[in-house]
């Protein structure tokens, strides 16, 4: 039975942008599992599977419904142990949890400041109104004011990636010689930026940028199926 995958999109259903949904998309491909995408806009999320979650991704696999990208990855490894592992054991799960927290606290906040107005522009009229109101309440200022500070924060953001940059001097992926779910966590964040905004986060030749290119090529290049945002 094909898995149903609820994926966050804007007015263009072919341009999914959510970092968390990209984690799940890559995890499904890693496991070699067929999935039917269910394009879902912000205001449709509360209706997904009877309101099971306030956010997507959500998957339905037969009678099982699972929300949250990390929980989905755990479920896929448990439900399909004969397929390639996403974690490589309990140590890999713990490491991925650390990477998730690092990404959420270090990478996501800056990318949000870079892409807020671009993300708003990706929505249809009704969802754009929701997005603007929601995010302006969160930040306490207009989206344009938040984005105005992105240039000032760029050097600090690039410096914050030094632990990853240093590690990639030893191995091609966070998972070692091949990717694991930890890679998809960071990939999802950078893919979010790539799809939503033409702003250049990484310098050409940066080992993190080279790693990201390798991730875009994984699983038949599914990451490249969505073109980068046009300048």
PDB file of C-alpha atoms in Angstrom:
ATOM      1  CA  UNK A   1       0.000   0.000   0.000  1.00  0.00           C
ATOM      2  CA  UNK A   2       1.329   3.413  -0.943  1.00  0.00           C
ATOM      3  CA  UNK A   3       2.058   5.788   1.911  1.00  0.00           C
ATOM      4  CA  UNK A   4       0.207   9.119   1.926  1.00  0.00           C
ATOM      5  CA  UNK A   5       2.540  12.050   2.614  1.00  0.00           C
ATOM      6  CA  UNK A   6       1.086  15.440   3.510  1.00  0.00           C
ATOM      7  CA  UNK A   7       3.556  18.026   2.204  1.00  0.00           C
ATOM      8  CA  UNK A   8       3.438  21.787   2.791  1.00  0.00           C
ATOM      9  CA  UNK A   9       3.125  23.909  -0.346  1.00  0.00           C
ATOM     10  CA  UNK A  10       2.133  27.426  -1.384  1.00  0.00           C
ATOM     11  CA  UNK A  11       0.100  28.460  -4.391  1.00  0.00           C
ATOM     12  CA  UNK A  12       2.341  26.260  -6.585  1.00  0.00           C
ATOM     13  CA  UNK A  13       1.823  22.674  -5.471  1.00  0.00           C
ATOM     14  CA  UNK A  14       5.013  21.646  -7.275  1.00  0.00           C
ATOM     15  CA  UNK A  15       7.239  23.775  -5.022  1.00  0.00           C
ATOM     16  CA  UNK A  16       7.173  22.200  -1.543  1.00  0.00           C
ATOM     17  CA  UNK A  17       9.284  24.276   0.815  1.00  0.00           C
ATOM     18  CA  UNK A  18       8.944  23.051   4.401  1.00  0.00           C
ATOM     19  CA  UNK A  19      12.273  21.972   5.943  1.00  0.00           C
ATOM     20  CA  UNK A  20      10.489  19.364   8.019  1.00  0.00           C
ATOM     21  CA  UNK A  21       8.626  17.927   5.048  1.00  0.00           C
ATOM     22  CA  UNK A  22      11.882  17.740   3.107  1.00  0.00           C
ATOM     23  CA  UNK A  23      13.321  15.585   5.916  1.00  0.00           C
ATOM     24  CA  UNK A  24      10.438  13.173   5.468  1.00  0.00           C
ATOM     25  CA  UNK A  25      10.633  13.245   1.671  1.00  0.00           C
ATOM     26  CA  UNK A  26      14.324  12.290   1.855  1.00  0.00           C
ATOM     27  CA  UNK A  27      13.655   9.651   4.524  1.00  0.00           C
ATOM     28  CA  UNK A  28      11.005   7.968   2.376  1.00  0.00           C
ATOM     29  CA  UNK A  29      13.369   7.957  -0.601  1.00  0.00           C
ATOM     30  CA  UNK A  30      16.199   6.602   1.558  1.00  0.00           C
ATOM     31  CA  UNK A  31      13.967   3.691   2.564  1.00  0.00           C
ATOM     32  CA  UNK A  32      12.886   3.163  -1.052  1.00  0.00           C
ATOM     33  CA  UNK A  33       9.221   3.569  -0.154  1.00  0.00           C
ATOM     34  CA  UNK A  34       6.551   4.732  -2.570  1.00  0.00           C
ATOM     35  CA  UNK A  35       4.548   7.697  -1.347  1.00  0.00           C
ATOM     36  CA  UNK A  36       1.681   9.717  -2.747  1.00  0.00           C
ATOM     37  CA  UNK A  37       2.165  13.413  -2.102  1.00  0.00           C
ATOM     38  CA  UNK A  38      -0.799  15.268  -0.666  1.00  0.00           C
ATOM     39  CA  UNK A  39      -0.098  18.983  -1.290  1.00  0.00           C
ATOM     40  CA  UNK A  40      -1.227  20.875   1.797  1.00  0.00           C
ATOM     41  CA  UNK A  41      -1.414  24.627   2.402  1.00  0.00           C
ATOM     42  CA  UNK A  42      -1.112  26.303   5.790  1.00  0.00           C
ATOM     43  CA  UNK A  43      -4.854  26.719   6.338  1.00  0.00           C
ATOM     44  CA  UNK A  44      -5.502  23.113   5.332  1.00  0.00           C
ATOM     45  CA  UNK A  45      -3.164  21.633   7.956  1.00  0.00           C
ATOM     46  CA  UNK A  46      -5.775  21.532  10.771  1.00  0.00           C
ATOM     47  CA  UNK A  47      -7.940  19.282   8.574  1.00  0.00           C
ATOM     48  CA  UNK A  48      -5.222  16.706   7.824  1.00  0.00           C
ATOM     49  CA  UNK A  49      -6.269  13.252   9.011  1.00  0.00           C
ATOM     50  CA  UNK A  50      -8.980  14.674  11.233  1.00  0.00           C
ATOM     51  CA  UNK A  51      -6.738  17.252  12.874  1.00  0.00           C
ATOM     52  CA  UNK A  52      -4.080  14.831  14.117  1.00  0.00           C
ATOM     53  CA  UNK A  53      -1.399  17.529  14.189  1.00  0.00           C
ATOM     54  CA  UNK A  54      -0.980  21.299  14.114  1.00  0.00           C
ATOM     55  CA  UNK A  55       1.876  20.906  11.643  1.00  0.00           C
ATOM     56  CA  UNK A  56       3.008  18.765   8.730  1.00  0.00           C
ATOM     57  CA  UNK A  57       4.607  16.443   7.737  1.00  0.00           C
ATOM     58  CA  UNK A  58       2.059  13.770   8.459  1.00  0.00           C
ATOM     59  CA  UNK A  59       2.017  10.324   6.866  1.00  0.00           C
ATOM     60  CA  UNK A  60      -0.623   7.632   6.666  1.00  0.00           C
ATOM     61  CA  UNK A  61       0.722   4.117   6.194  1.00  0.00           C
ATOM     62  CA  UNK A  62      -2.273   1.809   6.078  1.00  0.00           C
ATOM     63  CA  UNK A  63      -4.062   2.313   9.385  1.00  0.00           C
ATOM     64  CA  UNK A  64      -1.104   4.074  11.003  1.00  0.00           C
ATOM     65  CA  UNK A  65      -0.939   7.870  11.037  1.00  0.00           C
ATOM     66  CA  UNK A  66       2.304   9.501  12.191  1.00  0.00           C
ATOM     67  CA  UNK A  67       3.071  13.209  12.609  1.00  0.00           C
ATOM     68  CA  UNK A  68       6.421  15.013  13.098  1.00  0.00           C
ATOM     69  CA  UNK A  69       9.448  14.386  10.879  1.00  0.00           C
ATOM     70  CA  UNK A  70      11.573  12.745  13.577  1.00  0.00           C
ATOM     71  CA  UNK A  71       8.735  10.494  14.726  1.00  0.00           C
ATOM     72  CA  UNK A  72       8.096   9.542  11.106  1.00  0.00           C
ATOM     73  CA  UNK A  73      11.751   8.600  10.605  1.00  0.00           C
ATOM     74  CA  UNK A  74      11.695   6.452  13.750  1.00  0.00           C
ATOM     75  CA  UNK A  75       8.498   4.785  12.564  1.00  0.00           C
ATOM     76  CA  UNK A  76       9.905   4.054   9.096  1.00  0.00           C
ATOM     77  CA  UNK A  77      12.993   2.383  10.555  1.00  0.00           C
ATOM     78  CA  UNK A  78      10.863   0.290  12.905  1.00  0.00           C
ATOM     79  CA  UNK A  79       8.214  -0.629  10.339  1.00  0.00           C
ATOM     80  CA  UNK A  80      10.650  -1.386   7.500  1.00  0.00           C
ATOM     81  CA  UNK A  81      13.788  -2.811   9.160  1.00  0.00           C
ATOM     82  CA  UNK A  82      14.728  -4.747   6.024  1.00  0.00           C
ATOM     83  CA  UNK A  83      15.257  -1.502   4.107  1.00  0.00           C
ATOM     84  CA  UNK A  84      18.267   0.850   4.494  1.00  0.00           C
ATOM     85  CA  UNK A  85      18.492   2.244   8.002  1.00  0.00           C
ATOM     86  CA  UNK A  86      17.944   5.940   8.690  1.00  0.00           C
ATOM     87  CA  UNK A  87      19.847   5.912  11.973  1.00  0.00           C
ATOM     88  CA  UNK A  88      22.245   2.967  12.081  1.00  0.00           C
ATOM     89  CA  UNK A  89      21.257   2.038  15.633  1.00  0.00           C
ATOM     90  CA  UNK A  90      20.499   3.703  18.949  1.00  0.00           C
ATOM     91  CA  UNK A  91      23.641   5.844  18.840  1.00  0.00           C
ATOM     92  CA  UNK A  92      22.562   7.211  15.487  1.00  0.00           C
ATOM     93  CA  UNK A  93      19.159   8.131  16.884  1.00  0.00           C
ATOM     94  CA  UNK A  94      20.779  10.053  19.740  1.00  0.00           C
ATOM     95  CA  UNK A  95      23.175  11.797  17.367  1.00  0.00           C
ATOM     96  CA  UNK A  96      20.327  12.741  15.031  1.00  0.00           C
ATOM     97  CA  UNK A  97      18.411  14.227  17.954  1.00  0.00           C
ATOM     98  CA  UNK A  98      21.417  16.421  18.758  1.00  0.00           C
ATOM     99  CA  UNK A  99      21.699  17.487  15.116  1.00  0.00           C
ATOM    100  CA  UNK A 100      17.990  18.278  15.069  1.00  0.00           C
ATOM    101  CA  UNK A 101      18.273  20.543  18.100  1.00  0.00           C
ATOM    102  CA  UNK A 102      21.404  22.217  16.673  1.00  0.00           C
ATOM    103  CA  UNK A 103      19.672  22.834  13.358  1.00  0.00           C
ATOM    104  CA  UNK A 104      16.525  24.182  14.988  1.00  0.00           C
ATOM    105  CA  UNK A 105      18.425  26.551  17.268  1.00  0.00           C
ATOM    106  CA  UNK A 106      21.284  27.608  14.971  1.00  0.00           C
ATOM    107  CA  UNK A 107      20.246  27.278  11.317  1.00  0.00           C
ATOM    108  CA  UNK A 108      16.477  27.763  11.258  1.00  0.00           C
ATOM    109  CA  UNK A 109      16.296  31.161  13.004  1.00  0.00           C
ATOM    110  CA  UNK A 110      18.584  32.856  10.501  1.00  0.00           C
ATOM    111  CA  UNK A 111      17.031  31.227   7.439  1.00  0.00           C
ATOM    112  CA  UNK A 112      13.635  32.409   8.607  1.00  0.00           C
ATOM    113  CA  UNK A 113      14.906  36.000   8.676  1.00  0.00           C
ATOM    114  CA  UNK A 114      16.296  35.569   5.156  1.00  0.00           C
ATOM    115  CA  UNK A 115      13.197  34.064   3.570  1.00  0.00           C
ATOM    116  CA  UNK A 116      10.128  35.474   5.347  1.00  0.00           C
ATOM    117  CA  UNK A 117       8.976  37.816   2.574  1.00  0.00           C
ATOM    118  CA  UNK A 118       9.788  35.219  -0.096  1.00  0.00           C
ATOM    119  CA  UNK A 119       7.780  32.596   1.757  1.00  0.00           C
ATOM    120  CA  UNK A 120       4.892  35.011   2.058  1.00  0.00           C
ATOM    121  CA  UNK A 121       5.025  35.604  -1.696  1.00  0.00           C
ATOM    122  CA  UNK A 122       4.770  31.849  -2.313  1.00  0.00           C
ATOM    123  CA  UNK A 123       1.287  31.687  -0.761  1.00  0.00           C
ATOM    124  CA  UNK A 124      -2.097  32.323  -2.326  1.00  0.00           C
ATOM    125  CA  UNK A 125      -3.966  35.399  -1.108  1.00  0.00           C
ATOM    126  CA  UNK A 126      -5.747  33.781   1.838  1.00  0.00           C
ATOM    127  CA  UNK A 127      -2.732  31.838   3.071  1.00  0.00           C
ATOM    128  CA  UNK A 128      -0.474  34.869   2.596  1.00  0.00           C
ATOM    129  CA  UNK A 129      -2.735  36.893   4.880  1.00  0.00           C
ATOM    130  CA  UNK A 130      -2.569  34.115   7.489  1.00  0.00           C
ATOM    131  CA  UNK A 131       1.219  33.772   7.143  1.00  0.00           C
ATOM    132  CA  UNK A 132       1.838  37.506   7.499  1.00  0.00           C
ATOM    133  CA  UNK A 133      -0.390  37.886  10.546  1.00  0.00           C
ATOM    134  CA  UNK A 134       1.046  34.789  12.236  1.00  0.00           C
ATOM    135  CA  UNK A 135       4.707  35.630  11.644  1.00  0.00           C
ATOM    136  CA  UNK A 136       4.364  39.328  12.442  1.00  0.00           C
ATOM    137  CA  UNK A 137       2.805  38.406  15.782  1.00  0.00           C
ATOM    138  CA  UNK A 138       5.709  36.016  16.382  1.00  0.00           C
ATOM    139  CA  UNK A 139       8.428  38.552  15.562  1.00  0.00           C
ATOM    140  CA  UNK A 140       6.667  41.655  16.805  1.00  0.00           C
ATOM    141  CA  UNK A 141       7.403  43.546  13.600  1.00  0.00           C
ATOM    142  CA  UNK A 142       6.605  43.575   9.906  1.00  0.00           C
ATOM    143  CA  UNK A 143       8.110  40.840   7.734  1.00  0.00           C
ATOM    144  CA  UNK A 144      10.024  43.441   5.745  1.00  0.00           C
ATOM    145  CA  UNK A 145      11.663  44.747   8.926  1.00  0.00           C
ATOM    146  CA  UNK A 146      12.792  41.247   9.898  1.00  0.00           C
ATOM    147  CA  UNK A 147      14.289  40.540   6.473  1.00  0.00           C
ATOM    148  CA  UNK A 148      16.087  43.907   6.458  1.00  0.00           C
ATOM    149  CA  UNK A 149      18.583  42.517   8.980  1.00  0.00           C
ATOM    150  CA  UNK A 150      19.693  39.508   6.954  1.00  0.00           C
ATOM    151  CA  UNK A 151      22.860  41.053   5.523  1.00  0.00           C
ATOM    152  CA  UNK A 152      24.068  41.994   8.992  1.00  0.00           C
ATOM    153  CA  UNK A 153      23.588  38.419  10.182  1.00  0.00           C
ATOM    154  CA  UNK A 154      25.151  36.598   7.233  1.00  0.00           C
ATOM    155  CA  UNK A 155      28.743  36.418   8.462  1.00  0.00           C
ATOM    156  CA  UNK A 156      27.630  35.147  11.846  1.00  0.00           C
ATOM    157  CA  UNK A 157      25.438  32.516  10.239  1.00  0.00           C
ATOM    158  CA  UNK A 158      28.273  31.245   8.062  1.00  0.00           C
ATOM    159  CA  UNK A 159      30.575  31.126  11.082  1.00  0.00           C
ATOM    160  CA  UNK A 160      27.982  29.125  13.021  1.00  0.00           C
ATOM    161  CA  UNK A 161      28.352  26.293  10.493  1.00  0.00           C
ATOM    162  CA  UNK A 162      32.022  25.768  11.327  1.00  0.00           C
ATOM    163  CA  UNK A 163      31.426  22.569  13.342  1.00  0.00           C
ATOM    164  CA  UNK A 164      29.764  21.003  10.297  1.00  0.00           C
ATOM    165  CA  UNK A 165      32.387  22.427   7.960  1.00  0.00           C
ATOM    166  CA  UNK A 166      35.178  20.982  10.104  1.00  0.00           C
ATOM    167  CA  UNK A 167      33.541  17.558  10.344  1.00  0.00           C
ATOM    168  CA  UNK A 168      33.159  17.369   6.565  1.00  0.00           C
ATOM    169  CA  UNK A 169      36.933  17.459   6.286  1.00  0.00           C
ATOM    170  CA  UNK A 170      36.864  13.886   7.622  1.00  0.00           C
ATOM    171  CA  UNK A 171      33.853  12.369   5.884  1.00  0.00           C
ATOM    172  CA  UNK A 172      31.481  13.133   3.014  1.00  0.00           C
ATOM    173  CA  UNK A 173      28.255  13.007   5.049  1.00  0.00           C
ATOM    174  CA  UNK A 174      27.160  13.615   8.619  1.00  0.00           C
ATOM    175  CA  UNK A 175      26.270   9.921   8.659  1.00  0.00           C
ATOM    176  CA  UNK A 176      29.816   8.966   7.590  1.00  0.00           C
ATOM    177  CA  UNK A 177      30.518   7.453   4.190  1.00  0.00           C
ATOM    178  CA  UNK A 178      26.821   7.605   3.312  1.00  0.00           C
ATOM    179  CA  UNK A 179      23.906   9.755   4.492  1.00  0.00           C
ATOM    180  CA  UNK A 180      21.643   9.087   7.444  1.00  0.00           C
ATOM    181  CA  UNK A 181      18.670  10.972   8.822  1.00  0.00           C
ATOM    182  CA  UNK A 182      21.024  13.464  10.488  1.00  0.00           C
ATOM    183  CA  UNK A 183      22.029  14.613   6.998  1.00  0.00           C
ATOM    184  CA  UNK A 184      18.409  15.072   5.974  1.00  0.00           C
ATOM    185  CA  UNK A 185      17.789  17.278   9.012  1.00  0.00           C
ATOM    186  CA  UNK A 186      20.355  19.854   7.926  1.00  0.00           C
ATOM    187  CA  UNK A 187      19.573  19.334   4.246  1.00  0.00           C
ATOM    188  CA  UNK A 188      15.921  20.166   4.921  1.00  0.00           C
ATOM    189  CA  UNK A 189      16.869  23.522   6.415  1.00  0.00           C
ATOM    190  CA  UNK A 190      19.102  24.516   3.503  1.00  0.00           C
ATOM    191  CA  UNK A 191      16.604  23.207   0.945  1.00  0.00           C
ATOM    192  CA  UNK A 192      13.961  25.397   2.592  1.00  0.00           C
ATOM    193  CA  UNK A 193      16.168  28.393   1.854  1.00  0.00           C
ATOM    194  CA  UNK A 194      17.040  27.217  -1.669  1.00  0.00           C
ATOM    195  CA  UNK A 195      13.412  26.746  -2.722  1.00  0.00           C
ATOM    196  CA  UNK A 196      12.073  29.908  -1.095  1.00  0.00           C
ATOM    197  CA  UNK A 197      14.762  32.517  -1.678  1.00  0.00           C
ATOM    198  CA  UNK A 198      17.514  33.437  -4.131  1.00  0.00           C
ATOM    199  CA  UNK A 199      19.588  34.929  -1.288  1.00  0.00           C
ATOM    200  CA  UNK A 200      23.058  33.341  -1.251  1.00  0.00           C
ATOM    201  CA  UNK A 201      23.581  31.711   2.121  1.00  0.00           C
ATOM    202  CA  UNK A 202      26.872  29.933   1.415  1.00  0.00           C
ATOM    203  CA  UNK A 203      29.973  30.955  -0.454  1.00  0.00           C
ATOM    204  CA  UNK A 204      31.002  29.004  -3.537  1.00  0.00           C
ATOM    205  CA  UNK A 205      33.601  26.424  -2.545  1.00  0.00           C
ATOM    206  CA  UNK A 206      32.365  26.151   1.038  1.00  0.00           C
ATOM    207  CA  UNK A 207      32.521  22.488   2.082  1.00  0.00           C
ATOM    208  CA  UNK A 208      28.982  22.828   3.467  1.00  0.00           C
ATOM    209  CA  UNK A 209      27.797  24.007   0.043  1.00  0.00           C
ATOM    210  CA  UNK A 210      29.582  21.033  -1.569  1.00  0.00           C
ATOM    211  CA  UNK A 211      27.933  18.646   0.905  1.00  0.00           C
ATOM    212  CA  UNK A 212      24.559  20.219   0.109  1.00  0.00           C
ATOM    213  CA  UNK A 213      25.164  19.620  -3.605  1.00  0.00           C
ATOM    214  CA  UNK A 214      25.878  15.956  -2.852  1.00  0.00           C
ATOM    215  CA  UNK A 215      22.600  15.755  -0.937  1.00  0.00           C
ATOM    216  CA  UNK A 216      20.705  17.312  -3.849  1.00  0.00           C
ATOM    217  CA  UNK A 217      21.976  14.434  -6.011  1.00  0.00           C
ATOM    218  CA  UNK A 218      20.819  11.702  -3.608  1.00  0.00           C
ATOM    219  CA  UNK A 219      18.004   9.307  -4.480  1.00  0.00           C
ATOM    220  CA  UNK A 220      17.919  10.136  -8.155  1.00  0.00           C
ATOM    221  CA  UNK A 221      18.265  13.853  -7.520  1.00  0.00           C
ATOM    222  CA  UNK A 222      14.861  14.390  -5.923  1.00  0.00           C
ATOM    223  CA  UNK A 223      16.169  17.505  -4.254  1.00  0.00           C
ATOM    224  CA  UNK A 224      16.857  19.061  -7.654  1.00  0.00           C
ATOM    225  CA  UNK A 225      13.385  18.278  -8.973  1.00  0.00           C
ATOM    226  CA  UNK A 226      12.305  21.553  -7.390  1.00  0.00           C
ATOM    227  CA  UNK A 227      14.320  24.345  -8.973  1.00  0.00           C
ATOM    228  CA  UNK A 228      16.064  26.913  -6.839  1.00  0.00           C
ATOM    229  CA  UNK A 229      14.254  30.214  -6.383  1.00  0.00           C
ATOM    230  CA  UNK A 230      14.926  32.625  -9.222  1.00  0.00           C
ATOM    231  CA  UNK A 231      16.807  35.837  -8.489  1.00  0.00           C
TER     232      UNK A 231
END
